[in-house]
Coordinates of C-alpha atoms in Angstrom, one line a residue:
M366 CA 48.9 78.3 -18.6
D367 CA 46.9 80.4 -16.2
I368 CA 46.8 79.4 -12.6
E369 CA 43.2 80.4 -12.3
N370 CA 42.2 78.2 -15.1
A371 CA 44.2 75.3 -13.6
Q372 CA 42.4 75.6 -10.3
I373 CA 39.0 75.6 -12.0
I374 CA 40.0 72.6 -14.1
G375 CA 41.5 70.8 -11.1
T376 CA 38.3 71.6 -9.1
A377 CA 36.2 70.4 -12.0
L378 CA 38.3 67.2 -12.4
V379 CA 38.1 66.5 -8.6
S380 CA 34.3 67.1 -8.6
L381 CA 33.9 65.0 -11.7
T382 CA 35.9 62.2 -10.2
A383 CA 33.9 62.4 -6.9
I384 CA 30.6 62.3 -8.9
L385 CA 31.8 59.4 -11.0
G386 CA 33.1 57.6 -7.9
A387 CA 29.7 58.1 -6.1
Y388 CA 27.9 56.8 -9.3
C389 CA 30.2 53.8 -9.4
L390 CA 29.6 53.1 -5.7
A391 CA 25.9 53.4 -6.2
L392 CA 26.1 50.9 -9.1
R393 CA 28.0 48.5 -7.0
I394 CA 25.6 48.8 -4.1
R395 CA 22.7 48.3 -6.5
E396 CA 24.4 45.2 -8.0
F397 CA 25.1 43.8 -4.5
Y398 CA 21.5 44.0 -3.4
A399 CA 20.0 43.0 -6.8
E400 CA 18.8 39.4 -7.3
K401 CA 21.3 37.2 -9.0
P402 CA 19.0 35.4 -11.4
D403 CA 16.9 37.5 -13.6
P404 CA 13.5 37.9 -11.9
K405 CA 11.7 37.7 -15.2
L406 CA 13.1 34.2 -15.6
T407 CA 12.6 33.0 -12.0
Y408 CA 9.3 34.3 -11.1
V409 CA 6.0 33.0 -12.4
T410 CA 3.0 34.9 -13.3
H411 CA -0.3 34.5 -11.5
Q412 CA -1.8 32.8 -14.6
Q413 CA 1.1 30.3 -14.7
M414 CA 0.7 29.6 -10.9
E415 CA -3.1 29.0 -11.5
K416 CA -2.3 26.5 -14.2
V417 CA 0.2 24.7 -11.9
R418 CA -2.3 24.7 -9.1
A419 CA -5.1 23.4 -11.3
E420 CA -2.8 20.6 -12.6
I421 CA -1.8 19.7 -9.0
M422 CA -5.5 19.6 -7.9
R423 CA -6.3 17.4 -10.9
C424 CA -3.5 15.0 -10.0
L425 CA -4.6 15.0 -6.4
G426 CA -8.2 14.3 -7.5
E427 CA -7.1 11.4 -9.6
A428 CA -5.0 10.0 -6.8
V429 CA -7.9 10.3 -4.3
Q430 CA -10.2 8.5 -6.8
D431 CA -7.6 5.8 -7.4
I432 CA -7.3 5.3 -3.6
R433 CA -11.1 5.1 -3.3
N434 CA -11.2 2.5 -6.2
L435 CA -8.5 0.5 -4.6
R436 CA -10.2 0.6 -1.2
A437 CA -13.4 -0.6 -2.8
E438 CA -11.6 -3.4 -4.6
I439 CA -9.9 -4.4 -1.4
R440 CA -13.2 -4.4 0.5
D441 CA -14.8 -6.6 -2.2
E442 CA -11.8 -9.0 -2.2
V443 CA -11.9 -9.2 1.6
R444 CA -15.6 -10.0 1.5
T445 CA -15.0 -12.7 -1.2
M446 CA -12.2 -14.2 0.9
Q447 CA -14.4 -14.2 4.0
K448 CA -17.2 -15.9 2.1
Q449 CA -14.7 -18.5 0.8
Y450 CA -13.3 -19.1 4.3
I451 CA -16.8 -19.5 5.8
R452 CA -17.7 -21.9 3.0
G453 CA -14.5 -23.8 3.6
F454 CA -15.2 -24.0 7.3
E455 CA -18.8 -25.1 6.8
E456 CA -17.6 -27.9 4.4
A457 CA -14.9 -28.9 6.8
R458 CA -17.5 -29.0 9.7
E459 CA -19.8 -31.0 7.4
L460 CA -17.0 -33.5 6.5
A461 CA -16.1 -33.8 10.2
G462 CA -19.7 -34.6 11.0
R463 CA -20.0 -37.2 8.3
N464 CA -16.7 -38.7 9.3
A465 CA -17.9 -38.9 12.9
Q466 CA -21.1 -40.6 11.7
N467 CA -19.2 -43.0 9.5
I468 CA -16.8 -43.8 12.4
S469 CA -19.6 -44.5 14.8
S470 CA -21.3 -46.7 12.3
L471 CA -18.0 -48.6 11.7
V472 CA -17.5 -49.0 15.4
A473 CA -21.0 -50.5 15.7
Q474 CA -20.4 -52.7 12.7
A475 CA -17.1 -53.8 14.2
Q476 CA -18.8 -54.7 17.5
I477 CA -21.4 -56.7 15.7
A478 CA -18.7 -58.4 13.6
N479 CA -16.7 -59.1 16.8
Q480 CA -19.8 -60.6 18.4
R481 CA -20.5 -62.8 15.4
I482 CA -16.9 -63.9 15.4
C483 CA -17.2 -64.8 19.1
E484 CA -20.4 -66.7 18.4
L485 CA -18.8 -68.5 15.5
S486 CA -15.8 -69.4 17.5
L487 CA -18.0 -70.8 20.2
K488 CA -20.0 -72.8 17.7
T489 CA -16.8 -74.1 16.1
D490 CA -15.4 -75.0 19.5
R491 CA -18.5 -77.0 20.3
I492 CA -18.4 -78.7 16.9
V493 CA -14.7 -79.6 17.5
L494 CA -15.5 -80.8 21.0
K495 CA -18.4 -82.9 19.7
M496 CA -16.2 -84.4 17.0
K497 CA -13.5 -85.2 19.5
G498 CA -16.0 -86.6 22.0
G499 CA -18.0 -88.5 19.4
S500 CA -15.0 -90.1 17.8
S501 CA -13.8 -91.5 21.2
I502 CA -17.2 -93.0 22.0

Protein backbone atom coordinates (compact mmCIF):
# COMPACT_ATOMS: atom_id res chain seq x y z
CA MET A 1 0.00 0.00 0.00
CA ASP A 2 1.09 3.44 -0.85
CA ILE A 3 1.62 5.89 1.99
CA GLU A 4 0.25 8.75 -0.03
CA ASN A 5 -3.00 6.93 -0.60
CA ALA A 6 -3.17 6.00 3.07
CA GLN A 7 -2.89 9.61 4.11
CA ILE A 8 -5.62 10.64 1.67
CA ILE A 9 -7.83 7.79 2.83
CA GLY A 10 -7.12 8.65 6.48
CA THR A 11 -7.81 12.31 5.89
CA ALA A 12 -11.01 11.40 4.01
CA LEU A 13 -12.09 9.05 6.85
CA VAL A 14 -11.38 11.70 9.53
CA SER A 15 -13.22 14.32 7.47
CA LEU A 16 -16.12 11.94 6.88
CA THR A 17 -16.22 11.07 10.60
CA ALA A 18 -16.19 14.77 11.52
CA ILE A 19 -19.00 15.54 9.08
CA LEU A 20 -21.06 12.57 10.29
CA GLY A 21 -20.40 13.58 13.93
CA ALA A 22 -21.49 17.16 13.20
CA TYR A 23 -24.59 15.84 11.42
CA CYS A 24 -25.37 13.53 14.37
CA LEU A 25 -24.87 16.43 16.81
CA ALA A 26 -27.19 18.65 14.71
CA LEU A 27 -29.84 15.89 14.75
CA ARG A 28 -29.57 15.59 18.54
CA ILE A 29 -29.86 19.35 19.02
CA ARG A 30 -32.87 19.43 16.71
CA GLU A 31 -34.46 16.55 18.61
CA PHE A 32 -33.77 18.27 21.97
CA TYR A 33 -35.49 21.48 20.94
CA ALA A 34 -38.30 19.83 19.00
CA GLU A 35 -41.72 19.54 20.64
CA LYS A 36 -42.30 16.16 22.16
CA PRO A 37 -45.86 15.58 21.02
CA ASP A 38 -46.51 15.86 17.37
CA PRO A 39 -47.68 19.43 16.67
CA LYS A 40 -50.11 18.15 14.07
CA LEU A 41 -51.87 16.17 16.80
CA THR A 42 -51.74 18.76 19.60
CA TYR A 43 -52.51 22.01 17.84
CA VAL A 44 -55.96 22.88 16.58
CA THR A 45 -56.83 24.68 13.43
CA HIS A 46 -58.50 28.07 13.37
CA GLN A 47 -61.69 26.45 12.10
CA GLN A 48 -61.73 23.95 14.99
CA MET A 49 -61.09 26.76 17.47
CA GLU A 50 -64.01 28.73 16.03
CA LYS A 51 -66.25 25.68 16.42
CA VAL A 52 -65.19 25.30 20.05
CA ARG A 53 -65.68 29.03 20.67
CA ALA A 54 -69.14 28.91 19.08
CA GLU A 55 -70.11 25.90 21.23
CA ILE A 56 -68.87 27.63 24.40
CA MET A 57 -70.76 30.80 23.52
CA ARG A 58 -73.91 28.74 22.87
CA CYS A 59 -73.54 27.00 26.24
CA LEU A 60 -72.96 30.33 27.99
CA GLY A 61 -76.02 31.79 26.27
CA GLU A 62 -78.15 28.86 27.42
CA ALA A 63 -76.79 29.19 30.96
CA VAL A 64 -77.53 32.92 31.03
CA GLN A 65 -81.06 32.28 29.73
CA ASP A 66 -81.57 29.56 32.36
CA ILE A 67 -80.40 31.95 35.07
CA ARG A 68 -82.79 34.64 33.82
CA ASN A 69 -85.65 32.15 33.80
CA LEU A 70 -84.81 30.99 37.32
CA ARG A 71 -84.62 34.58 38.56
CA ALA A 72 -88.02 35.30 37.01
CA GLU A 73 -89.48 32.18 38.65
CA ILE A 74 -87.97 33.13 42.00
CA ARG A 75 -89.37 36.67 41.69
CA ASP A 76 -92.83 35.26 40.92
CA GLU A 77 -92.63 32.83 43.83
CA VAL A 78 -91.49 35.59 46.19
CA ARG A 79 -94.39 37.78 45.08
CA THR A 80 -96.81 34.89 45.55
CA MET A 81 -95.42 34.17 49.01
CA GLN A 82 -95.64 37.86 49.96
CA LYS A 83 -99.27 37.94 48.83
CA GLN A 84 -100.01 34.82 50.88
CA TYR A 85 -98.28 36.30 53.94
CA ILE A 86 -100.18 39.55 53.57
CA ARG A 87 -103.45 37.64 53.18
CA GLY A 88 -102.61 35.52 56.22
CA PHE A 89 -101.77 38.59 58.32
CA GLU A 90 -104.99 40.31 57.24
CA GLU A 91 -107.01 37.21 58.14
CA ALA A 92 -105.23 36.97 61.49
CA ARG A 93 -105.88 40.68 62.16
CA GLU A 94 -109.51 40.19 61.18
CA LEU A 95 -109.83 37.16 63.48
CA ALA A 96 -108.18 39.05 66.33
CA GLY A 97 -110.62 41.93 65.82
CA ARG A 98 -113.61 39.58 65.79
CA ASN A 99 -112.28 37.80 68.86
CA ALA A 100 -111.88 41.13 70.65
CA GLN A 101 -115.47 42.05 69.76
CA ASN A 102 -116.73 38.66 70.91
CA ILE A 103 -114.76 38.90 74.14
CA SER A 104 -116.09 42.40 74.88
CA SER A 105 -119.66 41.25 74.19
CA LEU A 106 -119.12 38.21 76.44
CA VAL A 107 -117.76 40.46 79.21
CA ALA A 108 -120.85 42.67 78.89
CA GLN A 109 -123.14 39.62 78.93
CA ALA A 110 -121.28 38.25 81.96
CA GLN A 111 -121.74 41.55 83.79
CA ILE A 112 -125.45 41.56 82.94
CA ALA A 113 -125.74 37.91 84.02
CA ASN A 114 -123.85 38.68 87.23
CA GLN A 115 -126.17 41.61 87.92
CA ARG A 116 -129.24 39.43 87.33
CA ILE A 117 -127.81 36.74 89.61
CA CYS A 118 -127.29 39.36 92.31
CA GLU A 119 -130.84 40.64 91.86
CA LEU A 120 -132.20 37.08 91.97
CA SER A 121 -130.20 36.27 95.09
CA LEU A 122 -131.56 39.43 96.77
CA LYS A 123 -135.10 38.48 95.80
CA THR A 124 -134.63 34.91 97.03
CA ASP A 125 -133.12 36.24 100.27
CA ARG A 126 -136.16 38.47 100.76
CA ILE A 127 -138.51 35.61 99.99
CA VAL A 128 -136.61 33.39 102.46
CA LEU A 129 -136.73 36.14 105.08
CA LYS A 130 -140.45 36.65 104.50
CA MET A 131 -141.05 32.97 104.81
CA LYS A 132 -139.08 32.76 108.03
CA GLY A 133 -140.68 35.91 109.36
CA GLY A 134 -144.21 35.00 108.28
CA SER A 135 -144.07 31.50 109.73
CA SER A 136 -143.05 32.80 113.18
CA ILE A 137 -145.93 35.26 113.24
